[in-house]
XYZ file of C-alpha atoms in Angstrom:
317
model
C 124.465 130.510 100.563
C 124.989 128.723 103.881
C 127.703 129.698 106.294
C 130.534 127.240 106.954
C 128.963 126.284 110.286
C 125.524 125.783 108.756
C 127.042 123.776 105.907
C 128.792 121.475 108.380
C 125.557 121.008 110.314
C 123.658 120.263 107.112
C 126.225 117.649 106.051
C 125.963 115.980 109.450
C 122.159 115.981 109.344
C 122.137 114.550 105.834
C 124.536 111.755 106.799
C 122.575 110.866 109.932
C 119.296 110.705 108.073
C 120.460 108.937 104.921
C 122.377 106.226 106.816
C 119.363 105.416 108.974
C 116.963 105.625 106.052
C 119.129 103.375 103.862
C 119.232 100.671 106.548
C 115.509 101.040 107.249
C 114.444 100.758 103.617
C 116.962 97.996 102.994
C 115.372 95.927 105.766
C 111.933 96.571 104.288
C 112.866 95.615 100.720
C 114.742 92.463 101.769
C 111.436 91.008 102.917
C 109.531 91.741 99.719
C 110.545 88.957 97.302
C 109.892 85.867 99.427
C 106.884 86.609 101.644
C 104.404 84.627 99.558
C 106.927 81.865 98.818
C 107.654 81.438 102.530
C 103.957 81.146 103.388
C 103.483 78.717 100.516
C 106.399 76.585 101.726
C 104.639 76.285 105.104
C 101.695 74.683 103.343
C 99.263 77.545 103.877
C 96.266 77.697 101.563
C 95.800 80.520 99.100
C 92.938 82.056 101.080
C 95.049 82.044 104.260
C 97.972 83.694 102.490
C 95.625 86.315 101.053
C 94.198 87.045 104.499
C 97.731 87.526 105.871
C 98.469 90.096 103.179
C 95.178 91.868 103.899
C 96.035 91.906 107.611
C 99.285 93.707 106.861
C 97.674 96.271 104.587
C 94.795 96.795 107.028
C 97.011 97.284 110.067
C 99.102 99.814 108.145
C 95.937 101.797 107.452
C 94.168 101.491 110.802
C 96.884 101.047 113.432
C 99.920 102.411 111.609
C 98.295 105.778 110.994
C 97.447 106.177 114.674
C 100.840 105.003 115.962
C 102.741 107.261 113.551
C 100.626 110.243 114.586
C 101.783 109.834 118.186
C 105.213 111.020 117.096
C 103.924 114.536 117.723
C 103.458 113.648 121.398
C 106.144 111.165 122.426
C 108.737 112.195 119.843
C 109.474 111.162 116.270
C 112.842 109.688 117.212
C 111.138 107.286 119.617
C 108.616 106.307 116.941
C 111.459 105.587 114.499
C 113.119 103.431 117.168
C 109.816 101.619 117.519
C 110.005 100.858 113.794
C 113.073 98.691 114.275
C 111.558 96.886 117.263
C 108.212 96.118 115.608
C 109.682 95.078 112.278
C 112.332 92.958 113.990
C 109.634 91.140 115.958
C 107.697 90.636 112.730
C 110.744 89.034 111.100
C 111.120 86.631 114.014
C 107.549 85.404 113.565
C 108.496 84.174 110.096
C 110.256 81.217 111.735
C 106.872 79.827 112.749
C 104.461 78.059 110.413
C 101.529 78.755 112.735
C 98.938 80.908 111.000
C 98.111 83.092 113.989
C 101.741 83.814 114.828
C 102.263 84.827 111.210
C 99.091 86.935 111.463
C 100.511 88.847 114.437
C 103.715 89.311 112.463
C 101.805 90.859 109.584
C 100.047 93.249 111.977
C 103.399 94.373 113.363
C 104.839 94.715 109.851
C 101.904 96.860 108.763
C 102.424 99.275 111.647
C 106.172 99.408 110.991
C 105.639 100.142 107.295
C 103.401 103.079 108.126
C 106.072 104.443 110.470
C 108.725 104.112 107.759
C 106.606 106.024 105.255
C 105.763 108.888 107.627
C 107.872 109.314 110.755
C 111.362 109.190 109.253
C 110.667 112.055 106.870
C 108.713 113.900 109.583
C 111.790 113.755 111.839
C 113.986 115.231 109.128
C 111.578 118.073 108.362
C 111.090 118.835 112.046
C 114.816 118.777 112.755
C 115.540 121.082 109.832
C 112.831 123.654 110.528
C 112.649 123.695 114.314
C 116.356 123.918 115.050
C 118.169 125.557 112.182
C 115.578 126.875 109.786
C 117.156 125.064 106.861
C 116.261 126.511 103.473
C 113.704 124.568 101.476
C 116.012 123.716 98.579
C 118.516 122.023 100.891
C 115.775 119.940 102.473
C 114.569 118.977 99.000
C 118.085 117.819 98.172
C 118.141 115.401 101.119
C 114.679 114.036 100.314
C 115.641 113.534 96.667
C 118.778 111.671 97.666
C 116.705 109.547 100.053
C 114.408 108.480 97.224
C 117.391 107.632 95.055
C 118.816 105.509 97.861
C 115.410 103.867 98.282
C 115.369 102.858 94.611
C 118.903 101.487 94.644
C 118.252 99.664 97.938
C 115.179 97.989 96.458
C 117.118 96.732 93.440
C 120.070 95.460 95.503
C 117.805 93.910 98.155
C 116.210 91.605 95.598
C 119.560 90.132 94.592
C 120.813 89.843 98.167
C 117.556 88.206 99.279
C 117.802 85.707 96.422
C 121.340 84.675 97.363
C 120.331 84.274 101.013
C 117.188 82.289 100.169
C 119.063 80.032 97.729
C 121.616 79.031 100.347
C 119.647 79.101 103.606
C 115.945 78.947 102.738
C 113.087 81.394 102.321
C 113.306 82.639 105.915
C 116.945 83.764 105.515
C 116.141 87.197 103.976
C 114.009 87.998 107.015
C 116.876 87.108 109.345
C 119.173 89.286 107.274
C 116.665 92.130 107.538
C 116.961 91.962 111.335
C 120.615 93.003 111.097
C 119.626 96.039 109.021
C 116.931 96.868 111.572
C 119.460 96.657 114.395
C 121.729 99.011 112.444
C 118.798 101.393 111.938
C 117.993 101.390 115.637
C 121.630 102.008 116.626
C 122.062 104.889 114.168
C 118.803 106.540 115.199
C 119.457 106.013 118.889
C 123.069 107.228 118.844
C 123.039 110.067 116.301
C 119.518 111.493 116.090
C 118.318 114.204 118.450
C 114.724 114.579 119.543
C 113.017 117.715 118.171
C 110.512 119.390 120.511
C 107.177 117.576 120.582
C 103.699 118.612 121.600
C 102.409 117.606 124.982
C 99.084 116.493 123.595
C 98.057 114.506 120.573
C 95.475 116.338 118.525
C 93.243 113.776 116.854
C 91.155 116.436 115.147
C 93.302 116.117 112.012
C 91.499 112.825 111.309
C 88.172 114.646 111.363
C 89.574 117.494 109.295
C 90.910 115.015 106.770
C 87.525 113.367 106.304
C 85.823 116.746 106.017
C 88.210 117.961 103.320
C 87.893 114.652 101.502
C 84.156 114.999 101.034
C 83.960 118.775 100.733
C 86.657 119.176 98.059
C 85.697 117.274 94.895
C 89.232 117.446 93.484
C 90.720 115.862 96.610
C 88.087 113.112 96.551
C 88.702 112.315 92.880
C 92.466 112.353 93.380
C 92.094 109.948 96.295
C 89.874 107.621 94.266
C 92.292 107.605 91.327
C 95.279 106.864 93.533
C 93.354 104.278 95.549
C 92.173 102.396 92.470
C 95.608 102.465 90.858
C 97.393 101.282 93.989
C 94.674 98.673 94.507
C 95.587 97.108 91.181
C 99.250 97.273 92.170
C 98.606 95.412 95.427
C 96.685 92.733 93.547
C 99.781 92.260 91.413
C 101.985 92.107 94.522
C 99.786 89.339 95.900
C 99.464 87.316 92.706
C 102.808 87.442 90.894
C 104.396 84.640 92.922
C 101.541 82.096 92.610
C 101.192 82.915 88.900
C 104.811 81.971 88.292
C 104.433 78.920 90.536
C 102.053 77.206 88.103
C 104.393 74.538 86.785
C 103.832 71.401 84.781
C 104.419 69.486 88.034
C 101.637 70.661 90.397
C 102.941 68.489 93.244
C 105.929 70.793 93.791
C 104.683 73.609 96.104
C 107.950 75.560 95.963
C 109.338 75.576 92.407
C 112.833 76.906 91.883
C 111.827 80.454 90.987
C 114.422 83.246 91.476
C 111.974 85.503 93.316
C 114.687 87.927 94.366
C 116.060 88.508 90.883
C 112.560 88.924 89.484
C 111.825 91.390 92.284
C 114.973 93.331 91.380
C 113.675 93.509 87.810
C 110.422 95.010 89.070
C 112.288 97.556 91.170
C 114.561 98.465 88.279
C 111.462 99.231 86.236
C 110.182 101.459 89.033
C 113.514 103.284 89.173
C 113.544 103.766 85.392
C 109.919 104.920 85.454
C 110.714 107.577 88.045
C 113.586 108.852 85.916
C 111.413 108.936 82.796
C 108.741 110.860 84.694
C 111.292 113.520 85.594
C 112.211 113.888 81.925
C 108.589 113.945 80.762
C 107.631 116.725 83.169
C 110.216 118.913 81.432
C 108.917 118.058 77.945
C 105.169 117.700 78.511
C 103.275 120.520 80.199
C 100.176 118.513 81.073
C 100.554 116.130 84.014
C 97.089 114.817 83.153
C 98.433 113.537 79.829
C 101.246 111.707 81.597
C 98.809 110.202 84.117
C 96.421 108.981 81.441
C 99.307 107.426 79.530
C 100.552 105.628 82.656
C 97.074 104.275 83.421
C 96.624 103.118 79.811
C 99.997 101.337 79.768
C 99.268 99.717 83.129
C 95.838 98.532 81.972
C 97.381 97.085 78.803
C 99.945 95.209 80.910
C 97.251 93.594 83.049
C 95.237 92.830 79.922
C 98.221 90.942 78.531
C 98.699 89.017 81.771
C 95.046 87.983 81.886
C 94.571 86.845 78.310
C 98.037 85.331 77.832
C 98.659 84.060 81.352
C 99.547 80.575 80.147
C 102.665 82.037 78.532
C 104.014 83.616 81.747
C 104.347 80.356 83.664
C 107.906 80.011 84.941
C 109.856 76.893 83.986
C 113.148 76.328 85.802
C 116.038 74.909 83.819
C-alpha cells in the first residue's frame, strides 16, 4: 500500500503522462486516414507515393532509433519536446504538392514516430524508478491505461479526421494534428520534470543487439516472425486506399471515400482484438496456439482480398 503522499504523487504523475500521451497519440492517429488520399489528390504517381511511405518507415528505423537513443544523454523530456516540433513541421509540409518537400516531411514524421513509441514510455519508467521507486504494479497500471487511451484515440481520430477532411479538404486533419502537437509540447514542457541523464551516449547497445540477434536462435526467429507479420500489415496500410479508389469512373482521382470512418473501423477491430487476446490468455495456456491462429486468420483475410478484390471496390452513393 502507498502512503497518502506517495499516492498523491502517483496520481499527479499519471495525469501528467496520460494527458501528454493522449495528445501525442491523437496527433499521430489524425494523420493516418488521409495520407495516401492527400498525395493522390496532388497528382503524385503510385511509385512516388510508395517511395514516400518507404521514406517514412526507413527514417523511423535508421534515424528515429538513433535520435530516440540520445534521450539518455540530453534528457527524455527534451526528446519528447522534439517530437512535437518534428511532427508539427512534418504536418506543415503537407500543404505543398512538391515531391521533395513531402519527402522531407516523411523523414521528419518517421523520426517523430520512433520518439513516440520509445521516449514517452522511457520518461515514465525513468521518472517512476529514479525518483520515487514506484512499485511495478502501479507502473503497469499507468501503461495499461495509456494503451487503452491509445486505442480510443485511434478510433475517435478517424471520425474527427473525416469530418475535417469533408469540410476543409484532405490537408485539414494534418492542420488539426498541429493543435494536438502544440498541446503535447505545452503539457510536457510545463508539467514534466527531467530525470537524471547520462553524460555520454553509449552506442554499444546497437552492437550488443546485433550480437544477441544472431547468437540467440529464439530471438532471431521471434524477430523474423514479427518482421514478416508487420511487413504484411504495412503493405495493407499502403494499399487499402488505392484499392478502394478503383471506381467505375477512372478519371476521378479522389473518389468520395470516407477514409476516416473506414480507418475508425480498422482501429475498432484492433481494439477488439486486443481485448479478445486478454481473454484468450486466461483460457488458452499456449501462446503459440493463439499466434498460429492469428497468422492463419490474417493470411485468410489477405487471400480473400486478393482473389475477390473486384468485390471490395468502393462505390459512393
